[in-house]
Amino acid sequence: MAKEVQDGVEIPLLHIADPTGQAIKAQGITKIALLGTKYTMEHDFYKGRLQSEFGLEVVVPDEADRQTIHDVIYDELCVGVVKDESKQRYQQIIERLKKQGAEGVILGCTEITLLIQQADTDLPVFDTTRIHAEAAVDLALQQ
C-alpha cells in the first residue's frame, strides 16, 4: 500500500525496504536472506521492492522454516517469551540460508531482535526497525 499512501499524503513516505536496501548495498551484498512473518517472507511488498529497486537477490526459508519463524514470532516473541531452543532453530535456519548463498540476513520483524543479534551469526545482520528509525530521523533532520 506504500504507493497508495504516498499518493494520498503530501509528506514523504519512507518505505522500510528502501533504507534497508541502501544499507545492504553499502556493504556490497547482492544476495540477502529475509526473515519475518509469513506475510513478509511470502509477499512482494518487501522482497519485491528490494529486488526491483536495489537489484538484490532475496532468499527466504523453505515452507516449514517460514512456519517456524512465523510461529515463534507470534506464539513466543510477541508475548514476551524468549527461548534458547527457538534461538537455536533460528540460527539453524540462517545457516541453511547461508548455504544457499545468502551473504547477510534481514531481521524483517521488530520482535526477531529479541532473539537474534549480530553475535548470533557470522552473516551481517540488518535490523530493519533500527535502520528504518535512523532513516526517519535523518529525513526529519534534513527537512
Short mmCIF file of C-alpha atoms in Angstrom, two decimals, residues 7-135:
data_model
loop_
_atom_site.label_atom_id
_atom_site.label_comp_id
_atom_site.label_asym_id
_atom_site.label_seq_id
_atom_site.Cartn_x
_atom_site.Cartn_y
_atom_site.Cartn_z
CA ASP A 7 -0.28 9.33 -3.36
CA GLY A 8 -2.71 10.27 -0.58
CA VAL A 9 -0.40 12.40 1.55
CA GLU A 10 1.85 15.38 0.97
CA ILE A 11 4.62 14.37 3.35
CA PRO A 12 7.28 11.89 2.19
CA LEU A 13 6.73 8.19 2.81
CA LEU A 14 9.83 6.33 3.91
CA HIS A 15 9.30 2.74 2.76
CA ILE A 16 11.01 0.38 5.22
CA ALA A 17 12.69 -1.56 2.41
CA ASP A 18 14.48 1.49 0.99
CA PRO A 19 16.93 2.32 3.80
CA THR A 20 17.39 -1.42 4.35
CA GLY A 21 18.25 -1.92 0.69
CA GLN A 22 20.67 1.01 0.85
CA ALA A 23 22.38 -0.45 3.94
CA ILE A 24 22.72 -3.85 2.26
CA LYS A 25 24.11 -2.39 -0.96
CA ALA A 26 26.56 -0.25 1.05
CA GLN A 27 28.12 -3.48 2.32
CA GLY A 28 28.46 -4.88 -1.20
CA ILE A 29 25.94 -7.65 -0.61
CA THR A 30 23.95 -8.94 -3.57
CA LYS A 31 22.13 -11.95 -2.08
CA ILE A 32 20.24 -11.44 1.16
CA ALA A 33 18.10 -13.65 3.39
CA LEU A 34 14.78 -12.28 4.63
CA LEU A 35 13.21 -13.35 7.92
CA GLY A 36 9.86 -12.06 9.14
CA THR A 37 6.24 -13.04 9.39
CA LYS A 38 4.92 -15.38 6.70
CA TYR A 39 3.30 -12.38 5.05
CA THR A 40 6.62 -10.53 4.87
CA MET A 41 8.52 -13.56 3.57
CA GLU A 42 5.88 -14.70 1.07
CA HIS A 43 4.54 -11.47 -0.43
CA ASP A 44 6.35 -8.98 -2.64
CA PHE A 45 5.79 -5.70 -0.78
CA TYR A 46 9.21 -6.08 0.86
CA LYS A 47 11.29 -8.57 -1.13
CA GLY A 48 9.91 -7.35 -4.46
CA ARG A 49 10.99 -3.82 -3.67
CA LEU A 50 14.48 -4.99 -2.68
CA GLN A 51 14.68 -6.85 -5.98
CA SER A 52 13.30 -4.12 -8.24
CA GLU A 53 14.80 -1.03 -6.59
CA PHE A 54 18.14 -2.40 -5.41
CA GLY A 55 18.82 -5.40 -7.65
CA LEU A 56 19.13 -7.73 -4.68
CA GLU A 57 18.50 -11.45 -4.82
CA VAL A 58 16.26 -12.19 -1.85
CA VAL A 59 16.08 -15.69 -0.42
CA VAL A 60 13.54 -16.88 2.11
CA PRO A 61 13.41 -20.09 4.12
CA ASP A 62 11.51 -23.10 2.87
CA GLU A 63 7.85 -23.50 3.84
CA ALA A 64 8.48 -25.42 7.07
CA ASP A 65 11.11 -22.92 8.23
CA ARG A 66 8.85 -19.98 7.31
CA GLN A 67 6.17 -21.51 9.53
CA THR A 68 8.68 -21.95 12.37
CA ILE A 69 9.80 -18.33 12.13
CA HIS A 70 6.21 -17.11 12.00
CA ASP A 71 5.09 -19.26 14.94
CA VAL A 72 7.99 -18.16 17.13
CA ILE A 73 7.20 -14.51 16.39
CA TYR A 74 3.51 -14.76 17.28
CA ASP A 75 3.43 -17.54 19.87
CA GLU A 76 6.56 -16.54 21.78
CA LEU A 77 8.22 -13.22 21.00
CA CYS A 78 5.02 -11.16 20.75
CA VAL A 79 4.06 -12.32 24.22
CA GLY A 80 7.50 -11.75 25.73
CA VAL A 81 8.74 -15.35 25.66
CA VAL A 82 12.35 -15.81 24.54
CA LYS A 83 13.55 -19.41 24.40
CA ASP A 84 17.08 -20.68 23.79
CA GLU A 85 15.56 -23.53 21.77
CA SER A 86 13.91 -21.04 19.40
CA LYS A 87 17.13 -19.07 19.08
CA GLN A 88 18.93 -22.27 18.05
CA ARG A 89 16.22 -23.03 15.50
CA TYR A 90 16.57 -19.54 14.00
CA GLN A 91 20.35 -19.94 13.88
CA GLN A 92 19.94 -23.26 12.05
CA ILE A 93 17.59 -21.62 9.55
CA ILE A 94 20.08 -18.79 8.99
CA GLU A 95 22.84 -21.36 8.40
CA ARG A 96 20.68 -23.13 5.79
CA LEU A 97 20.12 -19.79 4.04
CA LYS A 98 23.86 -19.11 4.16
CA LYS A 99 24.44 -22.46 2.41
CA GLN A 100 22.05 -21.20 -0.29
CA GLY A 101 24.40 -18.26 -0.82
CA ALA A 102 22.91 -15.61 1.46
CA GLU A 103 25.57 -13.03 2.33
CA GLY A 104 23.53 -11.35 5.06
CA VAL A 105 20.21 -11.61 6.86
CA ILE A 106 17.38 -9.12 7.23
CA LEU A 107 15.56 -9.24 10.55
CA GLY A 108 12.32 -8.09 8.95
CA CYS A 109 10.14 -8.10 12.05
CA THR A 110 10.60 -5.99 15.18
CA GLU A 111 10.37 -8.96 17.54
CA ILE A 112 13.13 -11.04 15.92
CA THR A 113 15.77 -8.80 17.52
CA LEU A 114 14.63 -10.14 20.89
CA LEU A 115 16.04 -13.49 19.75
CA ILE A 116 18.79 -12.85 17.19
CA GLN A 117 21.63 -10.34 17.40
CA GLN A 118 24.77 -9.85 15.33
CA ALA A 119 26.73 -12.05 17.75
CA ASP A 120 24.45 -14.99 16.89
CA THR A 121 25.63 -15.37 13.29
CA ASP A 122 28.68 -14.61 11.20
CA LEU A 123 26.47 -13.11 8.47
CA PRO A 124 25.86 -9.36 8.61
CA VAL A 125 22.52 -8.73 10.33
CA PHE A 126 20.19 -5.94 9.18
CA ASP A 127 17.71 -4.87 11.85
CA THR A 128 15.02 -3.16 9.77
CA THR A 129 13.42 -1.47 12.76
CA ARG A 130 16.64 0.28 13.69
CA ILE A 131 17.57 1.07 10.08
CA HIS A 132 14.09 2.49 9.38
CA ALA A 133 14.04 4.58 12.57
CA GLU A 134 17.51 6.03 11.88
CA ALA A 135 16.50 6.86 8.30
#
